mmCIF file of C-alpha atoms in Angstrom:
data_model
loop_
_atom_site.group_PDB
_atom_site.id
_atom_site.type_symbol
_atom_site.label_atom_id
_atom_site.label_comp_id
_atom_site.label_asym_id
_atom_site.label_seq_id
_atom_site.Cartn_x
_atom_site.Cartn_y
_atom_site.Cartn_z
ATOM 1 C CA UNK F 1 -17.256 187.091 160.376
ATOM 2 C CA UNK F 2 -15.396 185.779 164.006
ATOM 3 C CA UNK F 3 -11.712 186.277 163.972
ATOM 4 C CA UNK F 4 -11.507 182.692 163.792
ATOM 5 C CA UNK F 5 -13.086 182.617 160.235
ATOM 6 C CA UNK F 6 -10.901 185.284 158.974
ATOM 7 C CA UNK F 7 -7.696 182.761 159.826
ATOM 8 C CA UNK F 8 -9.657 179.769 158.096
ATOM 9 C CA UNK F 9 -9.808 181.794 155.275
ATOM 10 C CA UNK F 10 -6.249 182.574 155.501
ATOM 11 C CA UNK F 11 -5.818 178.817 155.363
ATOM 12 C CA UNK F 12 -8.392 178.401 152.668
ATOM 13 C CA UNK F 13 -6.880 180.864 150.807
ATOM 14 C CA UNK F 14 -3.447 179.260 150.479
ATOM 15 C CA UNK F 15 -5.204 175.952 149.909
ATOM 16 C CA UNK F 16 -6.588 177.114 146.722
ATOM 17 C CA UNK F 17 -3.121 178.340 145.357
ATOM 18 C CA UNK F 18 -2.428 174.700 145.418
ATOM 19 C CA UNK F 19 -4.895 173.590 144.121
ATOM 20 C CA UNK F 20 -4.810 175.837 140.884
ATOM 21 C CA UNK F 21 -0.994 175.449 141.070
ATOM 22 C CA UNK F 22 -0.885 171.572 141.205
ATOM 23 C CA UNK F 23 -3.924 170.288 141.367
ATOM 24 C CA UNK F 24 -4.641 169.461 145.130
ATOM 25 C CA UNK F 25 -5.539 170.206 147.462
ATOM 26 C CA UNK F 26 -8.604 168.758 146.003
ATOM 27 C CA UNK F 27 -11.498 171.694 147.311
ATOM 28 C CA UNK F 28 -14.874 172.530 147.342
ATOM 29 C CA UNK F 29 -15.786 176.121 146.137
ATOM 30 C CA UNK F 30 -15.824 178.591 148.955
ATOM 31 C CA UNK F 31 -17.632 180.739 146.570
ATOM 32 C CA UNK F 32 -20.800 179.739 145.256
ATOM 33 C CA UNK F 33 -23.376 181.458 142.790
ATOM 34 C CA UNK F 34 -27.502 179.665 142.674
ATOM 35 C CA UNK F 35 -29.397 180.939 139.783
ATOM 36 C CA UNK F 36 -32.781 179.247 141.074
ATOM 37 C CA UNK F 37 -34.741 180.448 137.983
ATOM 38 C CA UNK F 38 -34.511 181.923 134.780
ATOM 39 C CA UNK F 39 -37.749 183.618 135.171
ATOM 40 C CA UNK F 40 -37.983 187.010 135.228
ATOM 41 C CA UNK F 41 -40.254 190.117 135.047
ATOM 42 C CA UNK F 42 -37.987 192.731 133.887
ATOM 43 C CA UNK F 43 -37.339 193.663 130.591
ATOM 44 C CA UNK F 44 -33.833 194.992 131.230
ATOM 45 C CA UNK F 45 -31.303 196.505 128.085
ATOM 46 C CA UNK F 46 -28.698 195.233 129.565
ATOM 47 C CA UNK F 47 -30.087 191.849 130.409
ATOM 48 C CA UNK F 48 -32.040 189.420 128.211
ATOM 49 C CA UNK F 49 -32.494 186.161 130.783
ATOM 50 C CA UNK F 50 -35.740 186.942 130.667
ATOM 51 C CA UNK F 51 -36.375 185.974 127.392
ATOM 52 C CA UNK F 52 -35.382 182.260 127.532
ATOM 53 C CA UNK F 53 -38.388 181.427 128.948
ATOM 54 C CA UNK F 54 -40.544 183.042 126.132
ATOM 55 C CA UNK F 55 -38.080 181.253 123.473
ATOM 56 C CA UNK F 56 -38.479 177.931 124.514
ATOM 57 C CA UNK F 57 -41.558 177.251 127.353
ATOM 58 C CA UNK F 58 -40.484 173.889 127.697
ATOM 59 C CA UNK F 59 -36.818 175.578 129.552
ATOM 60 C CA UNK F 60 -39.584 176.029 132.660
ATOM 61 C CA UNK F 61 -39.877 173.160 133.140
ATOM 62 C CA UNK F 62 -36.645 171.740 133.929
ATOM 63 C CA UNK F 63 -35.992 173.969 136.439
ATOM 64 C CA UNK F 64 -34.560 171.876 139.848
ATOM 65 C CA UNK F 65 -37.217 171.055 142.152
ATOM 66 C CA UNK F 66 -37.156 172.228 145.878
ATOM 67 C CA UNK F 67 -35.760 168.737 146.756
ATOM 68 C CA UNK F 68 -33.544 168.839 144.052
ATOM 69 C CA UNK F 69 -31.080 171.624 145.309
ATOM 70 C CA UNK F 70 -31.496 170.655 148.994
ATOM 71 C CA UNK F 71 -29.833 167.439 147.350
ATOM 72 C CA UNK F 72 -27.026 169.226 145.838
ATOM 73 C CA UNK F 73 -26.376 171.635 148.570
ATOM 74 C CA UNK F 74 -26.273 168.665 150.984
ATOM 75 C CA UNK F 75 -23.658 166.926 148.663
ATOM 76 C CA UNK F 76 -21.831 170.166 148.152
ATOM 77 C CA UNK F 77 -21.104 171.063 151.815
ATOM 78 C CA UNK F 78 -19.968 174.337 153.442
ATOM 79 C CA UNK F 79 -19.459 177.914 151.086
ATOM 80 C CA UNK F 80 -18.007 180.787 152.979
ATOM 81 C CA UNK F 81 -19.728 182.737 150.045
ATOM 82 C CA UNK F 82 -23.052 182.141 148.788
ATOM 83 C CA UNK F 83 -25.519 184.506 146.543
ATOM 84 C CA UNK F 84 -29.120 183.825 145.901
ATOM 85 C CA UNK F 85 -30.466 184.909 142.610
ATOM 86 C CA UNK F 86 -32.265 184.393 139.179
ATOM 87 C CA UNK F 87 -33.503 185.563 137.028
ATOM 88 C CA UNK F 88 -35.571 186.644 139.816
ATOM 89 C CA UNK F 89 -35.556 184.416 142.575
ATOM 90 C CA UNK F 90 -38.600 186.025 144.839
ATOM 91 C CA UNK F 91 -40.729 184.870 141.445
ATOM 92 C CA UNK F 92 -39.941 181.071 143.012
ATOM 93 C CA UNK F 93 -42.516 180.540 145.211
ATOM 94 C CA UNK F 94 -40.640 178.030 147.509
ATOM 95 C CA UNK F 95 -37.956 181.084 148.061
ATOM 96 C CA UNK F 96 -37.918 180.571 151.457
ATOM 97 C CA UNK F 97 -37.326 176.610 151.593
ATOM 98 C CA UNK F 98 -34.338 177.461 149.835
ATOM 99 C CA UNK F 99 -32.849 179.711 151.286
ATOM 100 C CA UNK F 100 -33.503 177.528 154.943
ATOM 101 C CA UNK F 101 -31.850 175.019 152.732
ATOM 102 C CA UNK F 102 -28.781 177.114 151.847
ATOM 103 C CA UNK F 103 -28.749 177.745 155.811
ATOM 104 C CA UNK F 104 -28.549 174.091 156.639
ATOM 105 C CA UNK F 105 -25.981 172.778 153.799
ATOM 106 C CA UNK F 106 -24.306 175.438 152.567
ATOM 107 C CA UNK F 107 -23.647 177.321 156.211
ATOM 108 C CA UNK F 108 -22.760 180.862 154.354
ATOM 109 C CA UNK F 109 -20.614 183.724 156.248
ATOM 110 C CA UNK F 110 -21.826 185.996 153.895
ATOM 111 C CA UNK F 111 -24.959 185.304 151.486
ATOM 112 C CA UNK F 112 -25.768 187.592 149.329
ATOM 113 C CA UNK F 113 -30.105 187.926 148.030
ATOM 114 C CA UNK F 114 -30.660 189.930 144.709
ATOM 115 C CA UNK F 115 -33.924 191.354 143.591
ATOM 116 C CA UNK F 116 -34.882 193.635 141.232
ATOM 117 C CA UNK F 117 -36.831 195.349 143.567
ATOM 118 C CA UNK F 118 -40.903 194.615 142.394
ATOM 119 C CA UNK F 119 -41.649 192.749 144.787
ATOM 120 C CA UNK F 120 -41.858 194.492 148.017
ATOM 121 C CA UNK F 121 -44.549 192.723 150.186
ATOM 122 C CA UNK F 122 -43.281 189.423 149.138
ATOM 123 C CA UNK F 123 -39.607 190.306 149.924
ATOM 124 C CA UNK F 124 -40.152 191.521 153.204
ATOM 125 C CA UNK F 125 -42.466 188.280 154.030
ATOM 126 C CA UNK F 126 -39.585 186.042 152.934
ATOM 127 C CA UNK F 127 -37.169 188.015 154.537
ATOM 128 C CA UNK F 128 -39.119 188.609 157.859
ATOM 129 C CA UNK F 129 -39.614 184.430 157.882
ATOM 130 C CA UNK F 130 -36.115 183.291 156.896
ATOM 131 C CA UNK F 131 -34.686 186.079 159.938
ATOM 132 C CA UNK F 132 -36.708 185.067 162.719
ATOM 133 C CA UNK F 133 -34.630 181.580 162.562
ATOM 134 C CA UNK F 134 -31.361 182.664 160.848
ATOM 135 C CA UNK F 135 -28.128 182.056 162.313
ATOM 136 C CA UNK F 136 -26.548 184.813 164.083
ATOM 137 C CA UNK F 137 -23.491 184.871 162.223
ATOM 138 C CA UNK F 138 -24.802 184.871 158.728
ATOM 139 C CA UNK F 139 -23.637 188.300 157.272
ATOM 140 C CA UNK F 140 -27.044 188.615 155.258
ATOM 141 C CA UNK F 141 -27.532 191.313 152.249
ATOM 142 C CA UNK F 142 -30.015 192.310 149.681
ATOM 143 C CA UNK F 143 -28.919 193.558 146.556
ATOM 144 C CA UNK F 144 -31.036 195.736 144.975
ATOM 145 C CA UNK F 145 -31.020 196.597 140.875
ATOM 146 C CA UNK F 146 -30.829 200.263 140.412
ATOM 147 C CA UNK F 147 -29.805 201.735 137.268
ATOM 148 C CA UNK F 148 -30.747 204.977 137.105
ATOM 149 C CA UNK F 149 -33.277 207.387 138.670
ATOM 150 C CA UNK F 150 -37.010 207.685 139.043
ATOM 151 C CA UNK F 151 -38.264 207.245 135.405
ATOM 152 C CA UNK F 152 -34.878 206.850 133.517
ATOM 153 C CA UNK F 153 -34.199 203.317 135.845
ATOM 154 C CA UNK F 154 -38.143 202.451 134.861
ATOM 155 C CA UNK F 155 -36.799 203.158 130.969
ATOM 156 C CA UNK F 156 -33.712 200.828 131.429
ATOM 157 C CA UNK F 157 -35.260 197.708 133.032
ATOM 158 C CA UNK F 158 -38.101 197.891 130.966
ATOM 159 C CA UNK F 159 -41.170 197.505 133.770
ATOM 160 C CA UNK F 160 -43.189 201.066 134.235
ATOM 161 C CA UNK F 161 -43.148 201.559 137.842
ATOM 162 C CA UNK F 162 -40.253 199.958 138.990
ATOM 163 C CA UNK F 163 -38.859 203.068 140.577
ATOM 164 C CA UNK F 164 -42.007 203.174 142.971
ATOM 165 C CA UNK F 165 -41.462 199.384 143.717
ATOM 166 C CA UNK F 166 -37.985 200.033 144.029
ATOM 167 C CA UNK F 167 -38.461 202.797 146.916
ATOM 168 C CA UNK F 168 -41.099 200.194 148.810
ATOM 169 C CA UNK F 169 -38.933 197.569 148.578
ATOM 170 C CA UNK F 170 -36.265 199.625 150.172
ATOM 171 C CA UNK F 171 -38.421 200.808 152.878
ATOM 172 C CA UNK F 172 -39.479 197.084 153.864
ATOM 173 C CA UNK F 173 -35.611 196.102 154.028
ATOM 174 C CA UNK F 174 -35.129 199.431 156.523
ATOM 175 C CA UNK F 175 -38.245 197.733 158.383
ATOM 176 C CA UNK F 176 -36.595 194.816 158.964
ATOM 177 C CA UNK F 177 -33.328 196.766 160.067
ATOM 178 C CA UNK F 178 -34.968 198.481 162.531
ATOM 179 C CA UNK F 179 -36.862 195.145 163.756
ATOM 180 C CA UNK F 180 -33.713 192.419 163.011
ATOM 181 C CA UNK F 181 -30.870 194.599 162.778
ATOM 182 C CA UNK F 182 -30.892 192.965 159.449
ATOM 183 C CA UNK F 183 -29.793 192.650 156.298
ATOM 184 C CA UNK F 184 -27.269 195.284 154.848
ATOM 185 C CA UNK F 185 -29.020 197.222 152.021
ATOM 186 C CA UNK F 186 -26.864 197.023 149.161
ATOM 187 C CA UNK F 187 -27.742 198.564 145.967
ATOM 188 C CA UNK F 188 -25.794 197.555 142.233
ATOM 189 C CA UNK F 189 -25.628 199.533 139.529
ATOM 190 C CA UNK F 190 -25.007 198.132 136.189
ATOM 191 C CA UNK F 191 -22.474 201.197 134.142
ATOM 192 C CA UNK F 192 -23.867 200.524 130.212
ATOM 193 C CA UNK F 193 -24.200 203.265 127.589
ATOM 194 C CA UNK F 194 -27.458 204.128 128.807
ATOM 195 C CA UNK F 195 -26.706 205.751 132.044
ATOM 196 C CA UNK F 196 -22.286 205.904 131.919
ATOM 197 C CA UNK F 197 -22.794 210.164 131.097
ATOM 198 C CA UNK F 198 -25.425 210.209 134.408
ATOM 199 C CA UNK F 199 -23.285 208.215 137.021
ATOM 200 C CA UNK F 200 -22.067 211.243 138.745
ATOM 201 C CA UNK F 201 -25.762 211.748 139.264
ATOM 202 C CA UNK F 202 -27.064 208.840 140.258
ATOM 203 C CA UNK F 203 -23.975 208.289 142.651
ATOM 204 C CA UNK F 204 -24.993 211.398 144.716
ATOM 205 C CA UNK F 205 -28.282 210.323 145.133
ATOM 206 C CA UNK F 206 -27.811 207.002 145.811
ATOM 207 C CA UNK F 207 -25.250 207.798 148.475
ATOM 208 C CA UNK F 208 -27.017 210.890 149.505
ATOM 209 C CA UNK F 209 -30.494 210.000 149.864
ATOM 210 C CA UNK F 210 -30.789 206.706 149.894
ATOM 211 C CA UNK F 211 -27.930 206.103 152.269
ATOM 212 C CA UNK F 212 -26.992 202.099 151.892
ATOM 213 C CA UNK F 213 -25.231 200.090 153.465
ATOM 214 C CA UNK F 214 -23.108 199.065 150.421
ATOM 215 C CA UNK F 215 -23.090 200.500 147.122
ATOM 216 C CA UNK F 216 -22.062 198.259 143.705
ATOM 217 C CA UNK F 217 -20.920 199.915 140.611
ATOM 218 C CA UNK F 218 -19.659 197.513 137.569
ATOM 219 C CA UNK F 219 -19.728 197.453 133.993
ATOM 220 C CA UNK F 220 -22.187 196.299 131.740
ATOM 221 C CA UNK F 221 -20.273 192.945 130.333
ATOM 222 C CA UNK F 222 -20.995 190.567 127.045
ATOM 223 C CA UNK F 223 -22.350 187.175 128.849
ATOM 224 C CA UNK F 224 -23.645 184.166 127.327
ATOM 225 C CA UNK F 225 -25.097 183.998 131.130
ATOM 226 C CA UNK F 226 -27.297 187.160 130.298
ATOM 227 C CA UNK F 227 -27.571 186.715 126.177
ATOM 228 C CA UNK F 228 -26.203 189.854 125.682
ATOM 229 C CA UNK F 229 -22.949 188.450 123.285
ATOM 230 C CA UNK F 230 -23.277 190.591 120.270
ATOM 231 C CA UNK F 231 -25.211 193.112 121.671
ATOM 232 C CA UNK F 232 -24.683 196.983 121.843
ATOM 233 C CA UNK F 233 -25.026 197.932 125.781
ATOM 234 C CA UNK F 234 -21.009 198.699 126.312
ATOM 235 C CA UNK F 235 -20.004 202.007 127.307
ATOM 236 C CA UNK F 236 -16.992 203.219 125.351
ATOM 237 C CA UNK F 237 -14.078 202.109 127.319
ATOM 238 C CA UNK F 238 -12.654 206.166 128.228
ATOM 239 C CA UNK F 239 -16.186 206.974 129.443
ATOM 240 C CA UNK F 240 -16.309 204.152 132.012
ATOM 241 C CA UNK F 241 -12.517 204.799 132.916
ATOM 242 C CA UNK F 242 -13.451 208.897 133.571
ATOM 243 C CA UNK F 243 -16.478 207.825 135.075
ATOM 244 C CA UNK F 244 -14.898 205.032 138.215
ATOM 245 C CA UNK F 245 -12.112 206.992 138.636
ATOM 246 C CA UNK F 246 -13.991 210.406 139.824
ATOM 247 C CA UNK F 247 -16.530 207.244 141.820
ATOM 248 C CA UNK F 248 -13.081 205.400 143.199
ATOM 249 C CA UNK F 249 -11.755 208.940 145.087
ATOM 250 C CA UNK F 250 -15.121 210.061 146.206
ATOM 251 C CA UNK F 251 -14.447 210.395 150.179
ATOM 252 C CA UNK F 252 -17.595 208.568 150.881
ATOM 253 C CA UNK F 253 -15.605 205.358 149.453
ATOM 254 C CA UNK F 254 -13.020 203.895 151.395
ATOM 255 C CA UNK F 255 -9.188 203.617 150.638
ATOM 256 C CA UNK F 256 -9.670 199.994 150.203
ATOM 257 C CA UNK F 257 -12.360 200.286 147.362
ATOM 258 C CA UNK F 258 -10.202 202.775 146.039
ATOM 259 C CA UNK F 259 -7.531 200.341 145.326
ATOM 260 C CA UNK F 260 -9.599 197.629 143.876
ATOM 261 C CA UNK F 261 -11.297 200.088 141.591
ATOM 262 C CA UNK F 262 -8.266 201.452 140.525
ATOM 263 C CA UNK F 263 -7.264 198.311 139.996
ATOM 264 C CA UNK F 264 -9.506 196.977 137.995
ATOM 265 C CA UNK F 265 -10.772 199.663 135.738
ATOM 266 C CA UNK F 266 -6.979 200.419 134.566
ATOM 267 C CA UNK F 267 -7.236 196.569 133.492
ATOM 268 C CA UNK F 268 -10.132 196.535 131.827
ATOM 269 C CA UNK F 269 -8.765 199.521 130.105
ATOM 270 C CA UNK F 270 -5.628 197.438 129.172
ATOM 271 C CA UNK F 271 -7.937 194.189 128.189
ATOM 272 C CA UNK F 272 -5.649 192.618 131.374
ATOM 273 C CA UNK F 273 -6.796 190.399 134.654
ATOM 274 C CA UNK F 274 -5.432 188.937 137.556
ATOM 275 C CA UNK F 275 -4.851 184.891 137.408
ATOM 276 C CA UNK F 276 -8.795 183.428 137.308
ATOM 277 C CA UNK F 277 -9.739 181.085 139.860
ATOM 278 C CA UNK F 278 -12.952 179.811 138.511
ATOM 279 C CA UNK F 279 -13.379 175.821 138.777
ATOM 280 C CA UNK F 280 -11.457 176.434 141.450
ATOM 281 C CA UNK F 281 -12.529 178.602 144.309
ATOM 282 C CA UNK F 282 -15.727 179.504 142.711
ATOM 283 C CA UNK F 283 -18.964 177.826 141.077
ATOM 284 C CA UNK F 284 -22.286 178.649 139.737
ATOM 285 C CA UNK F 285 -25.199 176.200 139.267
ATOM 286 C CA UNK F 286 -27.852 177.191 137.512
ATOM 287 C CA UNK F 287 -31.815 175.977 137.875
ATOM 288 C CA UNK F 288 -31.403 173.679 135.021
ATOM 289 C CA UNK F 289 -28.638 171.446 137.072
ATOM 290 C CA UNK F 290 -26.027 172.887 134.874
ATOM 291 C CA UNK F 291 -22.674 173.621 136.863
ATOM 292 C CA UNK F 292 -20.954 176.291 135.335
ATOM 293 C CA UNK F 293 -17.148 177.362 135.946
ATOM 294 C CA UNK F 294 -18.770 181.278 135.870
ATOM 295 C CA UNK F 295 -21.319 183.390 134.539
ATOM 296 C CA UNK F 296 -19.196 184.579 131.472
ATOM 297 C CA UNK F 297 -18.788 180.965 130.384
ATOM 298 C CA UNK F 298 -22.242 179.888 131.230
ATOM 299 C CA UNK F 299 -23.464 177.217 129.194
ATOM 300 C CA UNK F 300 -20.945 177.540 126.842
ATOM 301 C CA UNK F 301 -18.603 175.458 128.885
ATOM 302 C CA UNK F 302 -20.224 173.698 132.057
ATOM 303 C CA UNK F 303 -18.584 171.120 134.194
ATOM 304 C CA UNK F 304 -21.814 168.859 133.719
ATOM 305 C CA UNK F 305 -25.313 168.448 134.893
ATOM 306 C CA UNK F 306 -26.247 167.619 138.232
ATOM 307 C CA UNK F 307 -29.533 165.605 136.906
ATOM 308 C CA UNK F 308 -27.081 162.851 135.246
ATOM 309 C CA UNK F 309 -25.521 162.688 138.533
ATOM 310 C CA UNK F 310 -28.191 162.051 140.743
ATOM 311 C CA UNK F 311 -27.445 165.683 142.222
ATOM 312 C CA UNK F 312 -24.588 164.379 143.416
ATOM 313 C CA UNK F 313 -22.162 167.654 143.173
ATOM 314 C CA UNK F 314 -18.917 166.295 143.934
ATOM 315 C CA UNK F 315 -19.479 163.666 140.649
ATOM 316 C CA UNK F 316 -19.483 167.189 138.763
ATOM 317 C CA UNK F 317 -16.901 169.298 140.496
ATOM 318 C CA UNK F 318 -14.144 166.376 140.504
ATOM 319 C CA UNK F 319 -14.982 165.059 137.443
ATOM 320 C CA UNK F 320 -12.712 164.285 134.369
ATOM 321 C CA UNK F 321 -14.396 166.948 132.463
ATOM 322 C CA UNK F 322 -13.817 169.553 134.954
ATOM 323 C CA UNK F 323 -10.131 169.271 135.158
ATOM 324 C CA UNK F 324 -10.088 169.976 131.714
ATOM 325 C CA UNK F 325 -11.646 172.940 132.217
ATOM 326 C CA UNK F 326 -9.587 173.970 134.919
ATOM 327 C CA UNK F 327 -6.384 173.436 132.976
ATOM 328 C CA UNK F 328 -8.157 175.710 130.038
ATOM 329 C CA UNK F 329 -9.199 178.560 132.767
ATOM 330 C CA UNK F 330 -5.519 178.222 134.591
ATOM 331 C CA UNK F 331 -3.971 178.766 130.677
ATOM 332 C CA UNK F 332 -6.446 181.053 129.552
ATOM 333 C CA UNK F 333 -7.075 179.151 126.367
ATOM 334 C CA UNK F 334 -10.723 178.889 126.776
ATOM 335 C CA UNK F 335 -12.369 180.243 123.821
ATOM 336 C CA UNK F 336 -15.260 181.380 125.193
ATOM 337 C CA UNK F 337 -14.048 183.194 127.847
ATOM 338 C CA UNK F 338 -12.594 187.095 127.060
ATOM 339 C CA UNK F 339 -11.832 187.923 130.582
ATOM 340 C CA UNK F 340 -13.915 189.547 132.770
ATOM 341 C CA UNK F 341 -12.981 192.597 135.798
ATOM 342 C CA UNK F 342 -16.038 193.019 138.265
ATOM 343 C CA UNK F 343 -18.441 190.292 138.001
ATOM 344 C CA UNK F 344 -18.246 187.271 140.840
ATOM 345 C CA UNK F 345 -15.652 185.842 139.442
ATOM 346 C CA UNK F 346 -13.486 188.080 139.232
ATOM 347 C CA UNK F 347 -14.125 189.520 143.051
ATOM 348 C CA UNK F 348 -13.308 186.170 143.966
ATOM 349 C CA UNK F 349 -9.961 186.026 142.601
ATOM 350 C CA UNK F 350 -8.992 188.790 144.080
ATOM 351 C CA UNK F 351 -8.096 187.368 147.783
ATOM 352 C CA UNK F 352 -6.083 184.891 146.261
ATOM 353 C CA UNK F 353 -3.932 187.553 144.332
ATOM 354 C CA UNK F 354 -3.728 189.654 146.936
ATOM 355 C CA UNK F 355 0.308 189.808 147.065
ATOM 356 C CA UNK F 356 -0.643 191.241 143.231
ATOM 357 C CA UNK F 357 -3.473 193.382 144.252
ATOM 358 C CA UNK F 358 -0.897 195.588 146.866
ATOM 359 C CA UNK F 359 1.761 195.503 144.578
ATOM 360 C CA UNK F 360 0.071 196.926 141.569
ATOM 361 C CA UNK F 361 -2.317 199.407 143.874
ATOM 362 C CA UNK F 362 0.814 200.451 146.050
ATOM 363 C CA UNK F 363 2.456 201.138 142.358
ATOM 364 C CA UNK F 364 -0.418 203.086 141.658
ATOM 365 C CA UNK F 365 -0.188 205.232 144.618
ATOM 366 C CA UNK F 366 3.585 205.962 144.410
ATOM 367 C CA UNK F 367 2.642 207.669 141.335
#
């Protein structure tokens, strides 16, 4: 981003304060999540989107058309933030009109394409296409799913031959580095009890040999999002705390990540998390119109649909219903939501506690 957005932020930032605080000034999210589809060809443990479709057909159906979210993102306005996924979202075949249409509306900063990597030649078609005309100062990244190595990642999400695809898929994005100069390569790991002993490991040779340009670690978390509430996929809690610590003072992270690891793991440790600001700063609409405060509430508590609204995302976001919510999230008495430390959410709450965020790491470090 220009200097110049950095200070809007500022401004943005202290704007949101306000409005969690006392309710205006009224804002649009700066952050915002599009789960286009809940299609998916993985099979992942940690991960069971992909079985909604099989459970009820009929779910496919109702996913928003192409004109649809150009509708809501029109309605919606400017995001500083914006991340493109699914399910997975190169499986929607009019991938490309959306994200021209997240371009034009939604005029990201920083947007943010996820993949699980099994799709190569179609990734680096969209890709090459949507680059050619992006705007220059779109900060564009792929995030790539990697949980584990050659045939142990194939074992985890489920799909034989993933690994391979994986590598391919990796090579077209450094193809269209050399040719664009973009995007960043960014791969995201996914810490569950199925690769937590190993992440020393897979660290090294993800830094190592693979060389990104960003690399993701975060627990595996309980999400009605990814109907995995009630499941067995957590690490044990002194495991994942051994395991980001040795990862947070690695010299190939920086001082910053440091801090925000340190932060975070010694509060999921404690069960604790900085003040949410969900509803507020940060949305996530999903591809059956449902607006959702954040993946950990999902369904469970949405703002509204967008098709009772005519797509009309402001009816939703300033709605009656949604200042309930946002009174609920601001006195953490919503039932379904435990907390969460490293998912979107939470990353996006983290600006607007920074005063918190140095206090607590500078603590840390005095020690």
């Amino acid at each position: 981003m220009k200097p110049i957005d950095y200070l809007k932020y500022a401004f943005q930032i202290m704007g949101y304060k306000g409005f969690r605080a006392f309710g205006f000034p009224k804002m649009m999210p700066s952050n915002s999540v599009f789960s286009v589809t809940n299609a998916c060809n993985s099979r992942c443990k940690t991960c069971h989107i992909w079985e909604k479709y099989r459970k009820d057909p009929k779910m496919a159906q109702k996913e928003m058309t192409t004109e649809q979210w150009l509708k809501t993102w029109k309605t919606m306005g400017p995001s500083t933030f914006c991340v493109f996924t699914g399910g997975e979202p190169f499986l929607r075949k009019d991938a490309y009109e959306l994200l021209l249409g997240i371009q034009k509306y939604k005029k990201p900063k920083i947007l943010t394409i996820c993949t699980n990597a099994t799709f190569p030649e179609r990734v680096e078609k969209v890709l090459d296409k949507f680059i050619k005309q992006m705007n220059k100062d779109i900060n564009l990244t792929v995030n790539i799913s990697l949980d584990h190595i050659e045939e142990k990642h194939d074992e985890i999400r489920g799909i034989p031959g993933n690994w391979k695809k994986l590598l391919e898929t990796t090579k077209a994005i450094r193809r269209l580095q050399k040719k664009y100069g973009h995007p960043n390569l960014c791969y995201h790991t996914v810490v569950s009890k199925w690769n937590v002993h190993d992440v020393p490991k897979i660290y090294d040779y993800v830094v190592n040999k693979l060389k990104p340009d960003v690399y993701i670690m975060e627990p595996s978390e309980l999400r009605y999002e990814l109907g995995t509430i009630n499941t067995d996929i957590l690490p044990k809690k002194e495991d994942l705390a051994k395991v980001f610590r040795v990862y947070s003072t690695n010299k190939n992270v920086t001082k910053l990540t440091n801090l925000v690891r340190k932060i975070y793991i010694e509060k999921y440790i404690k069960g604790n998390g900085l003040p949410c600001y969900a509803t507020f700063n940060h949305t996530q609409i999903t591809t059956n119109g449902n607006v959702w405060a954040c993946c950990m509430m999902a369904d469970k508590s949405p703002l509204g649909n967008l098709h009772d609204v005519d797509f009309d995302f402001k009816k939703v976001w300033f709605s009656k219903k949604a200042d309930e919510i946002r009174k609920k999230v601001k006195n953490k008495s919503l039932p379904t939501c435990k907390g969460c430390y490293l998912a979107v959410a939470a990353n996006t709450s983290i600006p607007q506690n920074l005063h918190l965020t140095l206090l607590y790491g500078l603590g840390g470090l005095v020690k």
